Coordinates of C-alpha atoms in Angstrom, one line a residue:
X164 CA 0.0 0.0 0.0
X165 CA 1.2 3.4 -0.8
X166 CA 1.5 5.6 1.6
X167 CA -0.7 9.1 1.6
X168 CA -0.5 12.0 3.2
X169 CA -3.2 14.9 4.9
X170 CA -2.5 17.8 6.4
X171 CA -2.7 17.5 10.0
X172 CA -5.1 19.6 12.2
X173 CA -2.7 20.9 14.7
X174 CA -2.4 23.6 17.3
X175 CA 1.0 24.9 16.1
X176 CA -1.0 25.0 12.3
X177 CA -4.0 26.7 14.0
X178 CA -1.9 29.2 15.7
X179 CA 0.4 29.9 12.3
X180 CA -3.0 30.4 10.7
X181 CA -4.7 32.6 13.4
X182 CA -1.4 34.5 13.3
X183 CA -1.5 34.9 9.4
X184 CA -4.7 35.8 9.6
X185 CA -4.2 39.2 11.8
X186 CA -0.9 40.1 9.5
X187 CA -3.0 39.6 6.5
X188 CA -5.4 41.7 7.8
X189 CA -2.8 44.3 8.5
X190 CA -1.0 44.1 4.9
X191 CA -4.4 44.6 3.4
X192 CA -4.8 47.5 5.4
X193 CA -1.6 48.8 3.9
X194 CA -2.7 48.3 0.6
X195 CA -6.6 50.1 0.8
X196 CA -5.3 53.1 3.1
X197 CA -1.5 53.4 2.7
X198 CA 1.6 53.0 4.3
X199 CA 0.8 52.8 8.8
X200 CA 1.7 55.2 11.4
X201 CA 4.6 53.9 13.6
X202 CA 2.2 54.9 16.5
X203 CA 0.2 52.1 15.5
X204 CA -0.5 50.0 18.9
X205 CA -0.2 46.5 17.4
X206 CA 3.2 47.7 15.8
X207 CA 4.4 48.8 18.6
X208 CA 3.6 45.8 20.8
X209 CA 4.9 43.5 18.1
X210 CA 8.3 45.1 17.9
X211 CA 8.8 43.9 21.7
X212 CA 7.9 40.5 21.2
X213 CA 11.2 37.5 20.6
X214 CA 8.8 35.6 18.7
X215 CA 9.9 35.2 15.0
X216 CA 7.2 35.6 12.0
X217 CA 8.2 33.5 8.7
X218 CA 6.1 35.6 6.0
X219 CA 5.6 33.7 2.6
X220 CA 3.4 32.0 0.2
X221 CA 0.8 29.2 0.8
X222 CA 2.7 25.9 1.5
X223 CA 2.0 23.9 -1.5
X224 CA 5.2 21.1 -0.4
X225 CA 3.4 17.8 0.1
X226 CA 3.0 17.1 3.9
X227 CA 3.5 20.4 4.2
X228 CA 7.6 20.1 4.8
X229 CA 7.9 24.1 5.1
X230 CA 5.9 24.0 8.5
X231 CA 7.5 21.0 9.6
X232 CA 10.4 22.3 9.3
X233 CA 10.0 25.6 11.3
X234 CA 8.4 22.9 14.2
X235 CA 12.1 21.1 13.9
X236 CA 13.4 24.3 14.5
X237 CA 11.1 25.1 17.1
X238 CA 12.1 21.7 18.7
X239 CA 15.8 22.7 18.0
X240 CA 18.2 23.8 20.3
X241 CA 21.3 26.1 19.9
X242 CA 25.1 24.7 20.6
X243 CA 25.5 26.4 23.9
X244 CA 21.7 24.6 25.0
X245 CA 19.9 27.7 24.6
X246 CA 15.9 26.9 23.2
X247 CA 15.7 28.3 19.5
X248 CA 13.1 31.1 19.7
X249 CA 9.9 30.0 18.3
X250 CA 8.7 30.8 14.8
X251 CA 5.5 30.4 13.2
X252 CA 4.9 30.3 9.7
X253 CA 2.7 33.1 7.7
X254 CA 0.8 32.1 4.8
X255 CA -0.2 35.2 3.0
X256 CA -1.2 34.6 -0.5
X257 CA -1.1 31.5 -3.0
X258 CA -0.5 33.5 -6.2
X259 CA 3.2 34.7 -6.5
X260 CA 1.5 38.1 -7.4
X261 CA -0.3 38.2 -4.4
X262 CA 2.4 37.3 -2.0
X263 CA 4.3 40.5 -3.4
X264 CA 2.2 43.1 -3.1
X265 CA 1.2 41.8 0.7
X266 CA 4.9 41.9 2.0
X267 CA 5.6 44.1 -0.1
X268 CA 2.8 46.4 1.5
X269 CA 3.7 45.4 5.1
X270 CA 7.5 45.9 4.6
X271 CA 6.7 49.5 2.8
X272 CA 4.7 50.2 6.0
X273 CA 8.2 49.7 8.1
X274 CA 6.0 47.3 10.5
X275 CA 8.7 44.9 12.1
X276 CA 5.5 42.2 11.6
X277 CA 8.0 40.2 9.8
X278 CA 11.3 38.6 10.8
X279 CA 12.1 36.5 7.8
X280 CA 10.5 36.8 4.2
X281 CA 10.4 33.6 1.9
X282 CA 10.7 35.6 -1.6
X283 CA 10.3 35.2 -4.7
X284 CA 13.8 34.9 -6.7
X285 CA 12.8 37.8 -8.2
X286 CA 11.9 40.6 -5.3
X287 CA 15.9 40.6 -4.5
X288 CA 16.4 44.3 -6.7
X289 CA 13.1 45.8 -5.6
X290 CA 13.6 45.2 -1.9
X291 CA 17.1 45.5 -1.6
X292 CA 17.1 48.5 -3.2
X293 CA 14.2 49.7 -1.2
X294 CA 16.0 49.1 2.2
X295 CA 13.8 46.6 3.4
X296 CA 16.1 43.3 3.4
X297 CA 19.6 43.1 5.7
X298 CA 22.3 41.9 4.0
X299 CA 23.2 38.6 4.8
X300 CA 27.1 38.4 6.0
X301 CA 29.1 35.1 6.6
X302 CA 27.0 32.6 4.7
X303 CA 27.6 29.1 5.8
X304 CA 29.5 27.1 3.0
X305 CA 28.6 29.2 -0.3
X306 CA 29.9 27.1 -2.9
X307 CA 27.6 24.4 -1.8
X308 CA 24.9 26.0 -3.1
X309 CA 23.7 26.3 -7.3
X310 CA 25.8 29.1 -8.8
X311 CA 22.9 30.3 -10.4
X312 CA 20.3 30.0 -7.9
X313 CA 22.9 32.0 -5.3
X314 CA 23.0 34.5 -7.3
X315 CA 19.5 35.6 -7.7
X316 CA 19.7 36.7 -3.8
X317 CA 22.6 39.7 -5.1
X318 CA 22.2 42.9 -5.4
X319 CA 25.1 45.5 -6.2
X320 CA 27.6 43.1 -4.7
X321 CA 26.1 42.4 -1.7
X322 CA 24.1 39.1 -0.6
X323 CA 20.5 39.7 0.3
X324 CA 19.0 36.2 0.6
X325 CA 20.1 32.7 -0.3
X326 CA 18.3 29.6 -1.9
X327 CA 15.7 28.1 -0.4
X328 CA 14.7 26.2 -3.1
X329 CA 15.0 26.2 -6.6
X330 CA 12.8 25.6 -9.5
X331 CA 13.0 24.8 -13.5
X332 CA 11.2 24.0 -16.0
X333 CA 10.5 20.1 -16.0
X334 CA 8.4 18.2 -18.5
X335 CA 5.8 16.0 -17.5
X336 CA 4.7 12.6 -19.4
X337 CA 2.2 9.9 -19.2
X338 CA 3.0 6.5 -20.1
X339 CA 2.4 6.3 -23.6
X340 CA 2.7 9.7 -24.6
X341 CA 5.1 10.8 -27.1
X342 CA 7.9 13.0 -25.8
X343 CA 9.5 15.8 -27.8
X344 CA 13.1 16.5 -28.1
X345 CA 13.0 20.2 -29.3
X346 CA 10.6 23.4 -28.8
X347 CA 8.3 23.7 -31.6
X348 CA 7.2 20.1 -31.3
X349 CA 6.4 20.5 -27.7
X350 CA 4.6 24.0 -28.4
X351 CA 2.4 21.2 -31.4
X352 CA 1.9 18.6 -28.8
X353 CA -1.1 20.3 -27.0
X354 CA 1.0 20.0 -23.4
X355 CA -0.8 21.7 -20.6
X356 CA 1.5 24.8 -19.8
X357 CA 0.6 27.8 -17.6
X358 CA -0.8 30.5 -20.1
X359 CA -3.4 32.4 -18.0
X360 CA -2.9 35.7 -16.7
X361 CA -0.4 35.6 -14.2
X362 CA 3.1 35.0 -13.7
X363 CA 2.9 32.0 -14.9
X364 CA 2.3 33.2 -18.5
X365 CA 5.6 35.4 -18.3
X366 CA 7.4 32.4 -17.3
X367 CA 5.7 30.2 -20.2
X368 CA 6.7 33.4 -22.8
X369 CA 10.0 34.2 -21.8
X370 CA 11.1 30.6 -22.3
X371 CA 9.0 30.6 -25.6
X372 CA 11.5 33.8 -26.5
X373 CA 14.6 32.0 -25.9
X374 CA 13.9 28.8 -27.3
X375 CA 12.6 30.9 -30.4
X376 CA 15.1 32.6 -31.2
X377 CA 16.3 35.1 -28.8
X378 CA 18.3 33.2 -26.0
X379 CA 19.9 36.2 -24.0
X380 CA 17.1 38.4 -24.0
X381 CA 15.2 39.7 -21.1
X382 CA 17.4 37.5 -18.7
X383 CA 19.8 38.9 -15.8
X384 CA 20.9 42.1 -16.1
X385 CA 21.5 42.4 -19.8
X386 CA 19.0 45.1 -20.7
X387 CA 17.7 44.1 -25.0
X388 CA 17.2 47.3 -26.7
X389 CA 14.2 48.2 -28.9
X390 CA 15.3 47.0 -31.6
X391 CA 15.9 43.6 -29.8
X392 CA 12.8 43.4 -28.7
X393 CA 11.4 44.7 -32.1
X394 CA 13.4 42.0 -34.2
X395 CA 13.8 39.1 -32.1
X396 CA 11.4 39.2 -29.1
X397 CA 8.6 40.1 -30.6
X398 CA 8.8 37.7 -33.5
X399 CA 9.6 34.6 -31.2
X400 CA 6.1 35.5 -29.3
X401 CA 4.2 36.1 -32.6
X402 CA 5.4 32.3 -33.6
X403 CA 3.7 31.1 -30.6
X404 CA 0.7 32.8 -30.9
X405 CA -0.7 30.0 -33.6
X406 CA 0.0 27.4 -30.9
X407 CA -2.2 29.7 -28.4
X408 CA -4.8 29.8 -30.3
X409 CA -4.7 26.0 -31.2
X410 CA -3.3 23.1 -29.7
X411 CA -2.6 25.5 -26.4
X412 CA -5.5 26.8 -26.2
X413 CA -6.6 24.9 -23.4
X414 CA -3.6 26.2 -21.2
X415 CA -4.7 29.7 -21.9
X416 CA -7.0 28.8 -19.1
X417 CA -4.8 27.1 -17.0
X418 CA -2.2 27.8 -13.5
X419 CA -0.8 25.1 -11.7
X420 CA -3.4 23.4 -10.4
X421 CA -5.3 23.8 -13.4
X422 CA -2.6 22.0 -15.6
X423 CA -1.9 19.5 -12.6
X424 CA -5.9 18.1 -13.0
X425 CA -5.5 18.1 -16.5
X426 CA -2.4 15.8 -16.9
X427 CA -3.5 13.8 -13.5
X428 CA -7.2 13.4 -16.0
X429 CA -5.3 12.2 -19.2
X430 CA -3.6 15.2 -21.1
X431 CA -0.4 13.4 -22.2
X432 CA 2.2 16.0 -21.6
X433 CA 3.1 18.9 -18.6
X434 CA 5.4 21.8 -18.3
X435 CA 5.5 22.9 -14.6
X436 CA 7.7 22.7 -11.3
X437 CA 9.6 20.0 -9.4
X438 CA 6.6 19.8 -6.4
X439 CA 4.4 18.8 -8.9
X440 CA 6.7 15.5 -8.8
X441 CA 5.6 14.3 -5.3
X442 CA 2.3 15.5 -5.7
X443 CA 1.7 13.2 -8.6
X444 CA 3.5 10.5 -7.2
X445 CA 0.7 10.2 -4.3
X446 CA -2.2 10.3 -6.6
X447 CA -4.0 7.0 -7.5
X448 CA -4.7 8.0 -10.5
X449 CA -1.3 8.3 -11.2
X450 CA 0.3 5.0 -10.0
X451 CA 0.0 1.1 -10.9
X452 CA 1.0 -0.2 -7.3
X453 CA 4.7 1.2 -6.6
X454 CA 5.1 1.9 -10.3
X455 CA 4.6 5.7 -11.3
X456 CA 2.3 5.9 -14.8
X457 CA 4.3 9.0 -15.8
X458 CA 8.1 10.1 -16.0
X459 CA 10.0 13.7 -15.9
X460 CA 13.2 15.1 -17.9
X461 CA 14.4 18.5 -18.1
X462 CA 12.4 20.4 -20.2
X463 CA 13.3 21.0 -24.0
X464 CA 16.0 24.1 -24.4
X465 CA 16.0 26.8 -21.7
X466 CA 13.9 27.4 -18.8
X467 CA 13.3 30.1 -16.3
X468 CA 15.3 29.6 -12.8
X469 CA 12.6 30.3 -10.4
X470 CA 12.5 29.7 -6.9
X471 CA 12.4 31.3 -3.5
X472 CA 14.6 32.3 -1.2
X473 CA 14.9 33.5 1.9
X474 CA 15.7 36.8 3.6
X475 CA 16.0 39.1 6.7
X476 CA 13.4 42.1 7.0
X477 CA 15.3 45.7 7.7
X478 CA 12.5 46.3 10.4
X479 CA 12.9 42.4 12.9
X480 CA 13.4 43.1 15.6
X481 CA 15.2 40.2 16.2
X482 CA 17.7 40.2 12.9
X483 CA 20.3 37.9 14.5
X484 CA 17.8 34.8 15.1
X485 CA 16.3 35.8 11.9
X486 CA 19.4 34.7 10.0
X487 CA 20.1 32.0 12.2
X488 CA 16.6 30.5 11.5
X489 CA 17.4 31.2 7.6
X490 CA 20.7 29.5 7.8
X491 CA 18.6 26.4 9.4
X492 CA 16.1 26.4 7.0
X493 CA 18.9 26.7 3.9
X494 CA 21.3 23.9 5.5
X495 CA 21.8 20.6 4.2
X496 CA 19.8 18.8 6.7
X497 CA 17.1 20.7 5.7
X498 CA 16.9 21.0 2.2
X499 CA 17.1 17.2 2.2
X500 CA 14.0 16.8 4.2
X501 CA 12.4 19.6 1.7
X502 CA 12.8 18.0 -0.8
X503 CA 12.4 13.7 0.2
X504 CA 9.3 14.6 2.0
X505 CA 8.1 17.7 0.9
X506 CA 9.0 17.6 -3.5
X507 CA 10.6 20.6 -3.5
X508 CA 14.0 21.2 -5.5
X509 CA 16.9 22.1 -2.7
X510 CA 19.3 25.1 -3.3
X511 CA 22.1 23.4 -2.5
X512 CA 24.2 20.3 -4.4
X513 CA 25.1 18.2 -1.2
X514 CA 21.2 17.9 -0.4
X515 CA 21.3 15.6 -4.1
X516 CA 24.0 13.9 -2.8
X517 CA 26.4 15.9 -5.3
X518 CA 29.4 18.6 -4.5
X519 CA 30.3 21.7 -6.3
X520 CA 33.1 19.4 -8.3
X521 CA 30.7 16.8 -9.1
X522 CA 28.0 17.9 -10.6
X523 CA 26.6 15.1 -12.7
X524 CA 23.0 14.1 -12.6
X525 CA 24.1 10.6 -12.8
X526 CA 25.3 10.9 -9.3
X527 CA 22.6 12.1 -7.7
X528 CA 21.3 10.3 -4.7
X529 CA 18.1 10.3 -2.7
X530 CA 16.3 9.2 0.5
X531 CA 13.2 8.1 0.7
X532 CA 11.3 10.7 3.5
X533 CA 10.8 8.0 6.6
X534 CA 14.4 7.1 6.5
X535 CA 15.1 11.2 6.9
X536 CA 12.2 11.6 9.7
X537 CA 12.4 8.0 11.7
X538 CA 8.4 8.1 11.7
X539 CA 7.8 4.3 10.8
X540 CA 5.5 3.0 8.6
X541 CA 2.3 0.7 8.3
X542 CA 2.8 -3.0 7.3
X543 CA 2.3 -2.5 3.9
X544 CA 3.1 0.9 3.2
X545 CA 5.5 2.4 1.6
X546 CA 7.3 6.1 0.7
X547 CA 6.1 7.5 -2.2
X548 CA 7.6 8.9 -3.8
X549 CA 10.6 6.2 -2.8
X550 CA 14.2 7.0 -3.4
X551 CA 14.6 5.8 -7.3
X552 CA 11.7 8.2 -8.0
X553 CA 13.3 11.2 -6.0
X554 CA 16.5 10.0 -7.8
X555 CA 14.9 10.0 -11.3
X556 CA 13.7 14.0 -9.9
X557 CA 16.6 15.1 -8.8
X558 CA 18.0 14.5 -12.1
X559 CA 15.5 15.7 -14.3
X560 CA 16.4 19.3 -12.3
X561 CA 20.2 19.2 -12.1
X562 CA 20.4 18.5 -16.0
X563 CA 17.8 21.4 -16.5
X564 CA 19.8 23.8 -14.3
X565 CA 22.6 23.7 -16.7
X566 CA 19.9 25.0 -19.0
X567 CA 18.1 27.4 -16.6
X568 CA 18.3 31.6 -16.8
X569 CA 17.1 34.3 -14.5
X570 CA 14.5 36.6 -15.5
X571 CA 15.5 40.0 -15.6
X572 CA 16.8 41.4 -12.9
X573 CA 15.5 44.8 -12.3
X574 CA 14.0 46.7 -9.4
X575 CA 10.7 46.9 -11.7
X576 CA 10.1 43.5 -12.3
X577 CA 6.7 43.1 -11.1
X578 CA 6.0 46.3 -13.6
X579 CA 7.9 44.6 -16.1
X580 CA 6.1 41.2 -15.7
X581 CA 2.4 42.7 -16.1
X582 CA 3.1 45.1 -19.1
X583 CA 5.1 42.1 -20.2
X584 CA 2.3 39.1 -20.1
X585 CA -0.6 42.0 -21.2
X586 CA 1.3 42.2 -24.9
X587 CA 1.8 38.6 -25.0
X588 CA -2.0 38.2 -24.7
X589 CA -2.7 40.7 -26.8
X590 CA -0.2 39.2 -29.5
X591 CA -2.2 35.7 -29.2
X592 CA -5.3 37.5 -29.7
X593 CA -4.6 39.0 -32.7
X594 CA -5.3 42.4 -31.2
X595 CA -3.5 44.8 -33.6
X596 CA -0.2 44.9 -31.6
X597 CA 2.9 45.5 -33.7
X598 CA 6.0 45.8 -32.9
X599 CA 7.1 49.5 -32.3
X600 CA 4.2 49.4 -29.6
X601 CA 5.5 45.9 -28.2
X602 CA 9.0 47.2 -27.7
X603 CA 8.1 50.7 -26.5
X604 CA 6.4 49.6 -23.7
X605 CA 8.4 46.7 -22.7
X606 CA 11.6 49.1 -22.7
X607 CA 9.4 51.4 -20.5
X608 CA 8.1 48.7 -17.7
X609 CA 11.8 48.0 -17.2
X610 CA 12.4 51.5 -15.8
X611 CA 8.8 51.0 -13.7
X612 CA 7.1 53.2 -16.5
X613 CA 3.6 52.5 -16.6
X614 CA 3.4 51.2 -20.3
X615 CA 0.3 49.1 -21.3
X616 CA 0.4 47.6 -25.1

């Protein structure tokens, strides 16, 4: 029998929600009536408190690994025998868009309700530059972690947060199901991609850019110029848009979950995230016994590095357990249990079972999540996924992080990201968009212009 997992109703959940709940309250405060008054009584009280607030995004891990692991730390002690400080875990937002603007509301406000911020990869210009991160100083063993993925916590030479997991593109297949080997036939295959308005569709589009065409452009912190984005940019998005409107036209409808159901109900093929792995891997549907009924490989040509990491708020008033708890939650032992029990893609190349010098996928090892926790199992059950699955993972992302780019890196980059996905709708409408308009008010949205195609 395979073993499944539920969500546990616990006090220390109950209280991370009830907690949540008030700073939710609070960020949307921020948002309807502007930035609060540092008289504010609940800010004020707060800022006294040793308690530590983890802000982020709804844990999607399976078992919900992110809050386990804050109770391990909770558990935890430090060297000298000191109890760890206790954290709890606030979920603000499922969308990536939402998270942002909710920390990013509280964090403008200069409330210390935050001690530690799981961020998008992407935030690192915007908040860094904004003064509301610390920077991070002695990082335990740097050159443990992905090159790549480090680097997206920089910001004018200074490290701002670190990996806390990473994320590529990975393709998704069903038994059966005939996998392509290069870009345009995966675009003709009808595979569920994320193409509704979100972040999601920039991610889908950018990798649609480089794979048609213009590899180089908007990624890091190469800046395309106009005519770029005239010649080559906008071209590689018009080539998609017949696959939008056709055998992709289903995914214009889709997010994750949306393109999760869709391969889990029989669509043959899946871009998405590492999670998704585990996920699947629990689903009836999606097994024969301990045999999975799909597979996963790196997907075809490049793919956007996502990810979150984590950070220090400017305003904790605790910074120095705040880092400590971030350098817990980014250490080896950890990202091993993140990713064996909870599916999600560690930061760091000795959680694969890999080093900085060996860095094939062939050498990638995993443990199945009971032999990581000690929790024993039923007669009859078993880990699932079990460590040749999390093996066959781990490889799928290690290949397609040698494929992987940033998206741009910019300050703007949530202005950026909605001008950005607006033209790429309008393109696969056939709205009229040409390409003087397309690059004008791309080039704008990276200097946080307001630009609208």
């Amino acid at each position: 029998m395979t073993r499944r997992w539920y969500l546990p109703h616990d006090r220390t959940a109950g209280t991370a929600l009830a907690s949540g709940a008030v700073l939710m309250l609070i960020a949307a405060l921020v948002v309807l009536l502007g930035p609060l008054e540092s008289s504010y009584p609940a800010m004020e009280m707060d800022c006294e408190r040793e308690e530590l607030f983890v802000a982020g995004g709804t844990d999607v891990s399976l078992r919900s690994q992110r809050r386990a692991l804050i109770r391990r730390w909770n558990e935890g002690r430090y060297p000298d025998g000191r109890p760890h400080p206790h954290a709890t875990p606030v979920e603000v937002a499922e969308s990536t868009d939402l998270q942002h603007s909710q920390i990013k509301a509280v964090q403008e406000s200069g409330s210390c309700a935050y001690d530690v911020l799981i961020m998008d990869n992407t935030w690192t210009a915007q908040f860094a530059e904004a003064g509301y991160l610390v920077a991070l100083e002695d990082v335990a063993v740097r050159d443990d972690f992905f090159p790549a993925a480090l680097r997206t916590g920089e910001w004018e030479g200074e490290q701002y947060a670190i990996p806390f997991n990473v994320d590529v593109g990975l393709l998704y297949n069903r038994e059966g199901a005939t996998t392509p080997t290069a870009w345009p036939g995966l675009l003709g295959s009808g595979v569920a991609m994320q193409l509704s308005g979100y972040e999601g569709l920039t991610v889908n589009a950018l990798e649609a850019v480089w794979n048609g065409g213009g590899r180089g452009l908007l990624t890091g912190d190469g800046r395309p110029s106009e005519e770029e984005l005239r010649e080559t940019v906008y071209p590689a998005l018009v080539g998609m848009a017949p696959y939008a409107r056709g055998a992709l036209a289903a995914s214009r409808l889709y997010g994750e979950r949306e393109s999760i159901e869709a391969f889990a109900s029989g669509t043959g093929l899946m871009r998405n995230w590492p999670y998704v792995f585990s996920a699947l891997a629990s689903e009836p549907r999606m097994r024969d016994g301990g045999r999975l009924r799909f597979g996963v490989r790196a997907l075809p040509g490049r793919t956007v590095l996502g990810g979150q990491n984590l950070a220090v708020s400017a305003h904790s008033p605790n910074p120095g357990a705040a880092q400590d708890l971030v350098e817990f939650l980014s250490g080896t032992g950890s990202q091993r249990l993140l990713f064996s029990c909870g599916g999600f893609a560690p930061g760091r190349y000795s959680a694969l079972g890999l080093a900085p010098d060996r860095r094939s996928p062939a050498g990638v090892e995993a443990r199945a999540c009971s032999s990581l926790t000690g929790e024993p199992l039923e007669p009859g059950e078993a880990d699932a996924p079990g460590p040749a699955q999390l093996a066959e993972l781990g490889r799928a992302v290690v290949t397609a992080l040698t494929r992987a780019d940033p998206r741009p890196v910019t300050p703007h980059y949530s202005t950026f990201s909605s001008t950005f996905r607006d033209c790429v709708q309008k393109i696969f409408d056939r709205a009229g968009l040409d390409a003087h308009e397309f690059a004008e008010a791309v080039s704008a949205s990276l200097d946080g212009r307001a630009a609208s195609c």
